[in-house]
PDB file of C-alpha atoms in Angstrom:
ATOM      1  CA  UNK A  19     -81.119  65.359  41.999  1.00 67.00           C
ATOM      2  CA  UNK A  20     -83.353  65.691  38.789  1.00 94.00           C
ATOM      3  CA  UNK A  21     -83.533  62.925  36.256  1.00 97.00           C
ATOM      4  CA  UNK A  22     -83.104  63.592  32.572  1.00 98.00           C
ATOM      5  CA  UNK A  23     -84.809  60.271  30.879  1.00 98.00           C
ATOM      6  CA  UNK A  24     -82.960  60.681  27.503  1.00 98.00           C
ATOM      7  CA  UNK A  25     -83.217  58.246  24.646  1.00 97.00           C
ATOM      8  CA  UNK A  26     -80.648  55.425  25.938  1.00 96.00           C
ATOM      9  CA  UNK A  27     -79.990  56.283  29.242  1.00 98.00           C
ATOM     10  CA  UNK A  28     -81.650  57.967  32.539  1.00 98.00           C
ATOM     11  CA  UNK A  29     -78.872  60.812  33.454  1.00 99.00           C
ATOM     12  CA  UNK A  30     -79.129  62.494  37.108  1.00 98.00           C
ATOM     13  CA  UNK A  31     -77.958  66.076  37.249  1.00 98.00           C
ATOM     14  CA  UNK A  32     -77.888  69.075  39.173  1.00 98.00           C
ATOM     15  CA  UNK A  33     -78.710  72.711  38.058  1.00 98.00           C
ATOM     16  CA  UNK A  34     -76.972  75.247  40.286  1.00 99.00           C
ATOM     17  CA  UNK A  35     -76.122  78.907  40.024  1.00 98.00           C
ATOM     18  CA  UNK A  36     -78.383  81.953  38.333  1.00 98.00           C
ATOM     19  CA  UNK A  37     -80.750  80.561  35.777  1.00 97.00           C
ATOM     20  CA  UNK A  38     -79.701  83.561  33.554  1.00 97.00           C
ATOM     21  CA  UNK A  39     -76.021  82.871  33.789  1.00 98.00           C
ATOM     22  CA  UNK A  40     -74.122  81.176  30.834  1.00 98.00           C
ATOM     23  CA  UNK A  41     -74.160  77.487  31.185  1.00 99.00           C
ATOM     24  CA  UNK A  42     -71.098  75.452  32.196  1.00 99.00           C
ATOM     25  CA  UNK A  43     -71.185  71.875  32.128  1.00 99.00           C
ATOM     26  CA  UNK A  44     -68.913  69.921  34.510  1.00 99.00           C
ATOM     27  CA  UNK A  45     -67.899  66.441  33.640  1.00 99.00           C
ATOM     28  CA  UNK A  46     -66.029  64.478  36.440  1.00 98.00           C
ATOM     29  CA  UNK A  47     -63.383  61.688  35.858  1.00 96.00           C
ATOM     30  CA  UNK A  48     -64.080  57.981  36.060  1.00 94.00           C
ATOM     31  CA  UNK A  49     -65.285  56.404  39.101  1.00 96.00           C
ATOM     32  CA  UNK A  50     -66.302  59.901  40.618  1.00 97.00           C
ATOM     33  CA  UNK A  51     -69.581  61.690  40.731  1.00 98.00           C
ATOM     34  CA  UNK A  52     -70.472  65.496  40.008  1.00 98.00           C
ATOM     35  CA  UNK A  53     -70.540  66.520  43.718  1.00 98.00           C
ATOM     36  CA  UNK A  54     -67.346  64.364  44.697  1.00 97.00           C
ATOM     37  CA  UNK A  55     -65.503  65.277  41.495  1.00 97.00           C
ATOM     38  CA  UNK A  56     -66.120  69.089  41.734  1.00 98.00           C
ATOM     39  CA  UNK A  57     -66.683  69.804  45.176  1.00 97.00           C
ATOM     40  CA  UNK A  58     -63.874  72.395  45.404  1.00 98.00           C
ATOM     41  CA  UNK A  59     -65.333  74.093  42.307  1.00 99.00           C
ATOM     42  CA  UNK A  60     -69.210  74.127  42.752  1.00 98.00           C
ATOM     43  CA  UNK A  61     -69.121  76.887  45.399  1.00 98.00           C
ATOM     44  CA  UNK A  62     -67.179  78.872  43.290  1.00 98.00           C
ATOM     45  CA  UNK A  63     -68.174  78.684  39.918  1.00 99.00           C
ATOM     46  CA  UNK A  64     -71.882  78.257  40.568  1.00 98.00           C
ATOM     47  CA  UNK A  65     -71.726  82.340  41.683  1.00 98.00           C
ATOM     48  CA  UNK A  66     -70.986  83.436  38.148  1.00 97.00           C
ATOM     49  CA  UNK A  67     -72.131  80.769  36.057  1.00 98.00           C
ATOM     50  CA  UNK A  68     -75.154  78.239  35.614  1.00 99.00           C
ATOM     51  CA  UNK A  69     -73.820  74.816  36.419  1.00 99.00           C
ATOM     52  CA  UNK A  70     -75.090  71.775  34.711  1.00 99.00           C
ATOM     53  CA  UNK A  71     -73.634  68.861  36.980  1.00 99.00           C
ATOM     54  CA  UNK A  72     -74.404  65.207  35.499  1.00 99.00           C
ATOM     55  CA  UNK A  73     -73.304  61.673  37.146  1.00 99.00           C
ATOM     56  CA  UNK A  74     -71.930  60.248  33.656  1.00 99.00           C
ATOM     57  CA  UNK A  75     -73.549  57.016  32.371  1.00 98.00           C
ATOM     58  CA  UNK A  76     -72.945  54.364  35.000  1.00 98.00           C
ATOM     59  CA  UNK A  77     -72.000  56.593  37.824  1.00 98.00           C
ATOM     60  CA  UNK A  78     -73.821  57.633  40.810  1.00 97.00           C
ATOM     61  CA  UNK A  79     -77.359  57.166  39.978  1.00 96.00           C
ATOM     62  CA  UNK A  80     -77.351  57.416  36.459  1.00 98.00           C
ATOM     63  CA  UNK A  81     -77.971  54.145  34.711  1.00 98.00           C
ATOM     64  CA  UNK A  82     -76.297  52.426  32.135  1.00 98.00           C
ATOM     65  CA  UNK A  83     -78.309  49.788  30.031  1.00 97.00           C
ATOM     66  CA  UNK A  84     -75.507  49.104  27.638  1.00 96.00           C
ATOM     67  CA  UNK A  85     -73.664  47.313  30.273  1.00 96.00           C
ATOM     68  CA  UNK A  86     -70.415  48.943  28.924  1.00 96.00           C
ATOM     69  CA  UNK A  87     -68.873  52.475  28.515  1.00 95.00           C
ATOM     70  CA  UNK A  88     -67.775  53.999  25.458  1.00 95.00           C
ATOM     71  CA  UNK A  89     -66.894  57.751  25.474  1.00 95.00           C
ATOM     72  CA  UNK A  90     -68.421  58.518  22.179  1.00 95.00           C
ATOM     73  CA  UNK A  91     -71.945  57.279  23.602  1.00 97.00           C
ATOM     74  CA  UNK A  92     -71.220  59.388  26.626  1.00 98.00           C
ATOM     75  CA  UNK A  93     -70.341  62.208  24.575  1.00 98.00           C
ATOM     76  CA  UNK A  94     -73.672  61.758  22.920  1.00 99.00           C
ATOM     77  CA  UNK A  95     -75.407  61.644  26.008  1.00 99.00           C
ATOM     78  CA  UNK A  96     -74.044  65.000  27.180  1.00 99.00           C
ATOM     79  CA  UNK A  97     -75.086  66.722  24.106  1.00 99.00           C
ATOM     80  CA  UNK A  98     -78.680  65.309  24.261  1.00 99.00           C
ATOM     81  CA  UNK A  99     -78.520  66.415  27.763  1.00 99.00           C
ATOM     82  CA  UNK A 100     -78.182  70.188  26.764  1.00 99.00           C
ATOM     83  CA  UNK A 101     -81.011  69.502  24.324  1.00 99.00           C
ATOM     84  CA  UNK A 102     -83.006  68.282  26.841  1.00 98.00           C
ATOM     85  CA  UNK A 103     -82.197  71.350  29.217  1.00 98.00           C
ATOM     86  CA  UNK A 104     -82.802  73.725  26.155  1.00 98.00           C
ATOM     87  CA  UNK A 105     -79.247  74.951  25.870  1.00 98.00           C
ATOM     88  CA  UNK A 106     -77.865  75.332  22.436  1.00 98.00           C
ATOM     89  CA  UNK A 107     -74.408  75.906  23.419  1.00 98.00           C
ATOM     90  CA  UNK A 108     -72.416  75.661  26.900  1.00 99.00           C
ATOM     91  CA  UNK A 109     -69.158  76.160  28.310  1.00 99.00           C
ATOM     92  CA  UNK A 110     -67.629  72.551  28.688  1.00 99.00           C
ATOM     93  CA  UNK A 111     -64.972  71.539  31.260  1.00 99.00           C
ATOM     94  CA  UNK A 112     -64.193  67.991  32.013  1.00 98.00           C
ATOM     95  CA  UNK A 113     -61.527  66.202  34.115  1.00 98.00           C
ATOM     96  CA  UNK A 114     -59.764  63.060  33.498  1.00 93.00           C
ATOM     97  CA  UNK A 115     -62.222  60.421  31.770  1.00 94.00           C
ATOM     98  CA  UNK A 116     -64.781  63.531  31.855  1.00 97.00           C
ATOM     99  CA  UNK A 117     -62.034  65.479  29.867  1.00 96.00           C
ATOM    100  CA  UNK A 118     -61.804  62.619  27.554  1.00 94.00           C
ATOM    101  CA  UNK A 119     -65.638  62.615  26.987  1.00 97.00           C
ATOM    102  CA  UNK A 120     -65.415  66.609  26.669  1.00 98.00           C
ATOM    103  CA  UNK A 121     -63.025  66.097  23.615  1.00 97.00           C
ATOM    104  CA  UNK A 122     -65.114  63.378  22.069  1.00 96.00           C
ATOM    105  CA  UNK A 123     -68.129  65.910  22.467  1.00 98.00           C
ATOM    106  CA  UNK A 124     -66.130  68.453  20.925  1.00 98.00           C
ATOM    107  CA  UNK A 125     -65.310  66.274  18.074  1.00 97.00           C
ATOM    108  CA  UNK A 126     -68.849  65.018  17.410  1.00 98.00           C
ATOM    109  CA  UNK A 127     -71.072  67.859  18.332  1.00 98.00           C
ATOM    110  CA  UNK A 128     -68.610  71.167  18.120  1.00 98.00           C
ATOM    111  CA  UNK A 129     -71.414  73.245  17.915  1.00 98.00           C
ATOM    112  CA  UNK A 130     -72.344  72.409  21.150  1.00 99.00           C
ATOM    113  CA  UNK A 131     -69.443  73.885  22.813  1.00 99.00           C
ATOM    114  CA  UNK A 132     -68.682  77.576  23.567  1.00 98.00           C
ATOM    115  CA  UNK A 133     -65.216  76.963  24.880  1.00 99.00           C
ATOM    116  CA  UNK A 134     -63.796  73.944  26.196  1.00 99.00           C
ATOM    117  CA  UNK A 135     -61.694  72.728  29.333  1.00 99.00           C
ATOM    118  CA  UNK A 136     -59.657  69.703  29.095  1.00 98.00           C
ATOM    119  CA  UNK A 137     -58.029  68.829  32.672  1.00 98.00           C
ATOM    120  CA  UNK A 138     -55.737  65.989  32.915  1.00 94.00           C
ATOM    121  CA  UNK A 139     -56.937  64.574  29.435  1.00 91.00           C
ATOM    122  CA  UNK A 140     -55.443  61.922  27.257  1.00 83.00           C
ATOM    123  CA  UNK A 141     -55.991  61.822  23.375  1.00 79.00           C
ATOM    124  CA  UNK A 142     -53.480  59.165  22.387  1.00 74.00           C
ATOM    125  CA  UNK A 143     -54.897  56.187  24.553  1.00 64.00           C
ATOM    126  CA  UNK A 144     -51.730  54.007  23.764  1.00 62.00           C
ATOM    127  CA  UNK A 145     -49.882  56.690  25.950  1.00 56.00           C
ATOM    128  CA  UNK A 146     -51.758  55.655  29.218  1.00 58.00           C
ATOM    129  CA  UNK A 147     -52.695  51.861  28.739  1.00 49.00           C
ATOM    130  CA  UNK A 148     -49.554  50.491  29.734  1.00 39.00           C
ATOM    131  CA  UNK A 149     -50.380  49.040  33.054  1.00 54.00           C
ATOM    132  CA  UNK A 150     -53.663  50.424  33.333  1.00 62.00           C
ATOM    133  CA  UNK A 151     -55.967  47.510  33.181  1.00 64.00           C
ATOM    134  CA  UNK A 152     -54.633  46.295  36.291  1.00 81.00           C
ATOM    135  CA  UNK A 153     -55.286  49.838  37.607  1.00 85.00           C
ATOM    136  CA  UNK A 154     -59.257  49.034  37.732  1.00 89.00           C
ATOM    137  CA  UNK A 155     -58.698  45.692  39.658  1.00 91.00           C
ATOM    138  CA  UNK A 156     -60.916  45.639  42.767  1.00 92.00           C
ATOM    139  CA  UNK A 157     -58.800  43.540  44.778  1.00 93.00           C
ATOM    140  CA  UNK A 158     -55.687  45.679  44.113  1.00 91.00           C
ATOM    141  CA  UNK A 159     -57.615  48.959  45.002  1.00 92.00           C
ATOM    142  CA  UNK A 160     -59.015  47.205  48.243  1.00 94.00           C
ATOM    143  CA  UNK A 161     -55.623  46.235  49.060  1.00 94.00           C
ATOM    144  CA  UNK A 162     -53.519  49.145  47.968  1.00 93.00           C
ATOM    145  CA  UNK A 163     -56.043  52.153  48.406  1.00 92.00           C
ATOM    146  CA  UNK A 164     -58.798  51.471  50.659  1.00 94.00           C
ATOM    147  CA  UNK A 165     -59.754  55.090  50.862  1.00 94.00           C
ATOM    148  CA  UNK A 166     -60.337  55.082  47.158  1.00 93.00           C
ATOM    149  CA  UNK A 167     -62.161  51.601  47.503  1.00 96.00           C
ATOM    150  CA  UNK A 168     -64.401  53.430  50.486  1.00 96.00           C
ATOM    151  CA  UNK A 169     -65.371  56.004  48.171  1.00 95.00           C
ATOM    152  CA  UNK A 170     -66.167  53.782  45.328  1.00 96.00           C
ATOM    153  CA  UNK A 171     -68.443  52.054  47.959  1.00 96.00           C
ATOM    154  CA  UNK A 172     -70.310  55.239  48.936  1.00 96.00           C
ATOM    155  CA  UNK A 173     -70.983  56.679  45.428  1.00 96.00           C
ATOM    156  CA  UNK A 174     -72.071  53.855  43.417  1.00 97.00           C
ATOM    157  CA  UNK A 175     -74.440  50.869  43.778  1.00 94.00           C
ATOM    158  CA  UNK A 176     -72.158  48.332  42.322  1.00 96.00           C
ATOM    159  CA  UNK A 177     -68.370  49.686  42.181  1.00 96.00           C
ATOM    160  CA  UNK A 178     -67.268  46.128  40.760  1.00 96.00           C
ATOM    161  CA  UNK A 179     -69.211  46.562  37.599  1.00 97.00           C
ATOM    162  CA  UNK A 180     -68.247  49.946  37.219  1.00 96.00           C
ATOM    163  CA  UNK A 181     -64.689  49.123  37.601  1.00 95.00           C
ATOM    164  CA  UNK A 182     -65.211  46.416  35.296  1.00 94.00           C
ATOM    165  CA  UNK A 183     -66.739  48.658  32.564  1.00 94.00           C
ATOM    166  CA  UNK A 184     -63.821  51.100  32.712  1.00 92.00           C
ATOM    167  CA  UNK A 185     -61.498  48.311  32.419  1.00 89.00           C
ATOM    168  CA  UNK A 186     -63.292  46.982  29.150  1.00 89.00           C
ATOM    169  CA  UNK A 187     -63.277  50.730  27.848  1.00 87.00           C
ATOM    170  CA  UNK A 188     -59.256  51.242  28.201  1.00 78.00           C
ATOM    171  CA  UNK A 189     -58.682  49.065  25.229  1.00 73.00           C
ATOM    172  CA  UNK A 190     -61.081  49.761  22.853  1.00 74.00           C
ATOM    173  CA  UNK A 191     -60.755  53.578  23.447  1.00 76.00           C
ATOM    174  CA  UNK A 192     -59.830  54.938  20.039  1.00 72.00           C
ATOM    175  CA  UNK A 193     -56.914  57.409  19.323  1.00 80.00           C
ATOM    176  CA  UNK A 194     -57.331  60.928  17.486  1.00 88.00           C
ATOM    177  CA  UNK A 195     -55.077  61.827  14.893  1.00 88.00           C
ATOM    178  CA  UNK A 196     -54.685  65.457  14.075  1.00 91.00           C
ATOM    179  CA  UNK A 197     -57.238  64.970  11.146  1.00 93.00           C
ATOM    180  CA  UNK A 198     -59.854  63.805  13.697  1.00 93.00           C
ATOM    181  CA  UNK A 199     -59.251  66.627  15.973  1.00 96.00           C
ATOM    182  CA  UNK A 200     -60.217  68.937  12.934  1.00 95.00           C
ATOM    183  CA  UNK A 201     -63.702  70.204  14.042  1.00 96.00           C
ATOM    184  CA  UNK A 202     -61.991  71.418  17.661  1.00 98.00           C
ATOM    185  CA  UNK A 203     -61.574  75.184  16.924  1.00 98.00           C
ATOM    186  CA  UNK A 204     -63.567  76.343  19.702  1.00 98.00           C
ATOM    187  CA  UNK A 205     -61.136  78.106  22.572  1.00 99.00           C
ATOM    188  CA  UNK A 206     -59.399  75.637  24.684  1.00 99.00           C
ATOM    189  CA  UNK A 207     -57.728  75.355  27.917  1.00 99.00           C
ATOM    190  CA  UNK A 208     -55.653  72.718  28.635  1.00 98.00           C
ATOM    191  CA  UNK A 209     -54.546  72.140  32.321  1.00 98.00           C
ATOM    192  CA  UNK A 210     -52.122  69.508  33.757  1.00 96.00           C
ATOM    193  CA  UNK A 211     -50.009  68.758  36.705  1.00 95.00           C
ATOM    194  CA  UNK A 212     -46.328  68.392  35.939  1.00 94.00           C
ATOM    195  CA  UNK A 213     -46.544  65.036  37.871  1.00 93.00           C
ATOM    196  CA  UNK A 214     -49.448  63.751  36.701  1.00 90.00           C
ATOM    197  CA  UNK A 215     -49.021  60.003  37.123  1.00 85.00           C
ATOM    198  CA  UNK A 216     -51.528  58.727  34.819  1.00 86.00           C
ATOM    199  CA  UNK A 217     -51.139  61.152  31.584  1.00 86.00           C
ATOM    200  CA  UNK A 218     -47.728  61.924  30.457  1.00 85.00           C
ATOM    201  CA  UNK A 219     -47.383  66.109  30.271  1.00 90.00           C
ATOM    202  CA  UNK A 220     -45.885  65.458  26.708  1.00 89.00           C
ATOM    203  CA  UNK A 221     -49.005  64.287  25.482  1.00 89.00           C
ATOM    204  CA  UNK A 222     -50.932  67.321  26.672  1.00 93.00           C
ATOM    205  CA  UNK A 223     -48.071  69.457  25.045  1.00 94.00           C
ATOM    206  CA  UNK A 224     -48.757  67.846  21.850  1.00 93.00           C
ATOM    207  CA  UNK A 225     -52.393  68.168  22.024  1.00 95.00           C
ATOM    208  CA  UNK A 226     -51.520  72.054  22.560  1.00 96.00           C
ATOM    209  CA  UNK A 227     -49.932  72.103  19.581  1.00 96.00           C
ATOM    210  CA  UNK A 228     -52.622  70.606  17.445  1.00 96.00           C
ATOM    211  CA  UNK A 229     -55.265  72.560  18.465  1.00 97.00           C
ATOM    212  CA  UNK A 230     -55.804  76.063  16.453  1.00 97.00           C
ATOM    213  CA  UNK A 231     -56.917  77.998  19.612  1.00 98.00           C
ATOM    214  CA  UNK A 232     -55.408  76.671  22.598  1.00 98.00           C
ATOM    215  CA  UNK A 233     -53.802  77.777  25.670  1.00 98.00           C
ATOM    216  CA  UNK A 234     -51.651  75.526  28.249  1.00 98.00           C
ATOM    217  CA  UNK A 235     -51.339  75.826  31.827  1.00 98.00           C
ATOM    218  CA  UNK A 236     -49.052  73.454  33.603  1.00 97.00           C
ATOM    219  CA  UNK A 237     -49.260  73.584  37.620  1.00 96.00           C
ATOM    220  CA  UNK A 238     -46.087  72.539  39.146  1.00 94.00           C
ATOM    221  CA  UNK A 239     -45.547  69.845  41.950  1.00 94.00           C
ATOM    222  CA  UNK A 240     -49.105  68.327  41.126  1.00 94.00           C
ATOM    223  CA  UNK A 241     -50.729  65.130  40.128  1.00 91.00           C
ATOM    224  CA  UNK A 242     -53.273  64.100  38.123  1.00 93.00           C
ATOM    225  CA  UNK A 243     -56.173  65.889  40.548  1.00 93.00           C
ATOM    226  CA  UNK A 244     -55.188  69.144  39.763  1.00 96.00           C
ATOM    227  CA  UNK A 245     -58.648  70.523  40.430  1.00 97.00           C
ATOM    228  CA  UNK A 246     -58.775  69.083  44.047  1.00 96.00           C
ATOM    229  CA  UNK A 247     -54.923  69.491  44.961  1.00 95.00           C
ATOM    230  CA  UNK A 248     -54.584  72.989  43.780  1.00 96.00           C
ATOM    231  CA  UNK A 249     -58.262  74.338  44.060  1.00 97.00           C
ATOM    232  CA  UNK A 250     -57.662  78.063  44.270  1.00 97.00           C
ATOM    233  CA  UNK A 251     -54.968  78.360  41.576  1.00 97.00           C
ATOM    234  CA  UNK A 252     -57.098  76.246  39.259  1.00 98.00           C
ATOM    235  CA  UNK A 253     -60.430  78.074  39.657  1.00 98.00           C
ATOM    236  CA  UNK A 254     -58.481  80.794  38.930  1.00 98.00           C
ATOM    237  CA  UNK A 255     -57.429  79.590  35.956  1.00 98.00           C
ATOM    238  CA  UNK A 256     -60.746  78.318  34.945  1.00 98.00           C
ATOM    239  CA  UNK A 257     -62.619  82.005  35.667  1.00 98.00           C
ATOM    240  CA  UNK A 258     -59.901  83.930  33.934  1.00 98.00           C
ATOM    241  CA  UNK A 259     -60.238  81.895  30.793  1.00 98.00           C
ATOM    242  CA  UNK A 260     -64.058  81.950  30.643  1.00 98.00           C
ATOM    243  CA  UNK A 261     -64.181  85.356  31.505  1.00 97.00           C
ATOM    244  CA  UNK A 262     -62.179  86.333  28.325  1.00 97.00           C
ATOM    245  CA  UNK A 263     -64.766  84.237  26.332  1.00 94.00           C
ATOM    246  CA  UNK A 264     -67.766  86.076  27.568  1.00 84.00           C
TER     247      UNK A 264
END
């Protein structure tokens, strides 16, 4: 993977798909990487889009000199990556922590986003904080979720440190008021499973009513990782939405 030496971080990324196709920035969720997070989408989306696939700050082979995670900084990283690659605008699609990063990007750098797709996203952090700090406990993950722990070890050089970063980020993540979301006027697609165990569906519905140009897709019988559990339906929703914007 190439490395983008940005002002405060080195970001590993991939470029896939036709060089002259519309750019689509894919932002993976917390503790994933570009390849692990979007493996069901890469072969499909790269047929018609120029995929920009970074490992977010502190994930995979991307560095994190700050020794902490701040979604505002991560959003700024992505805007700087677009500049580094020579793109004025891109479609942006993020899942979970990547969706939160994308939403911060839409608030802080709205002109860089042609259309926005938020998957299993939260914008009111207090709604998902209860009980979440233990969610990042490495001992609990090793004991209760050994497959996730094995993936963490495979993808990241220091998984315990990465889990600490996310645990420390949870309590400081700011909520968005409707006024703070005012810059988010670009076409937006919200996708959630109706059985999301992390993000309450009613929060996504509330965001849908706040944003002026939003569509909402609720995938039945599906939890937090809708793009992995129902990839065929998910991919069609995204491609149909993006096709309407081009």
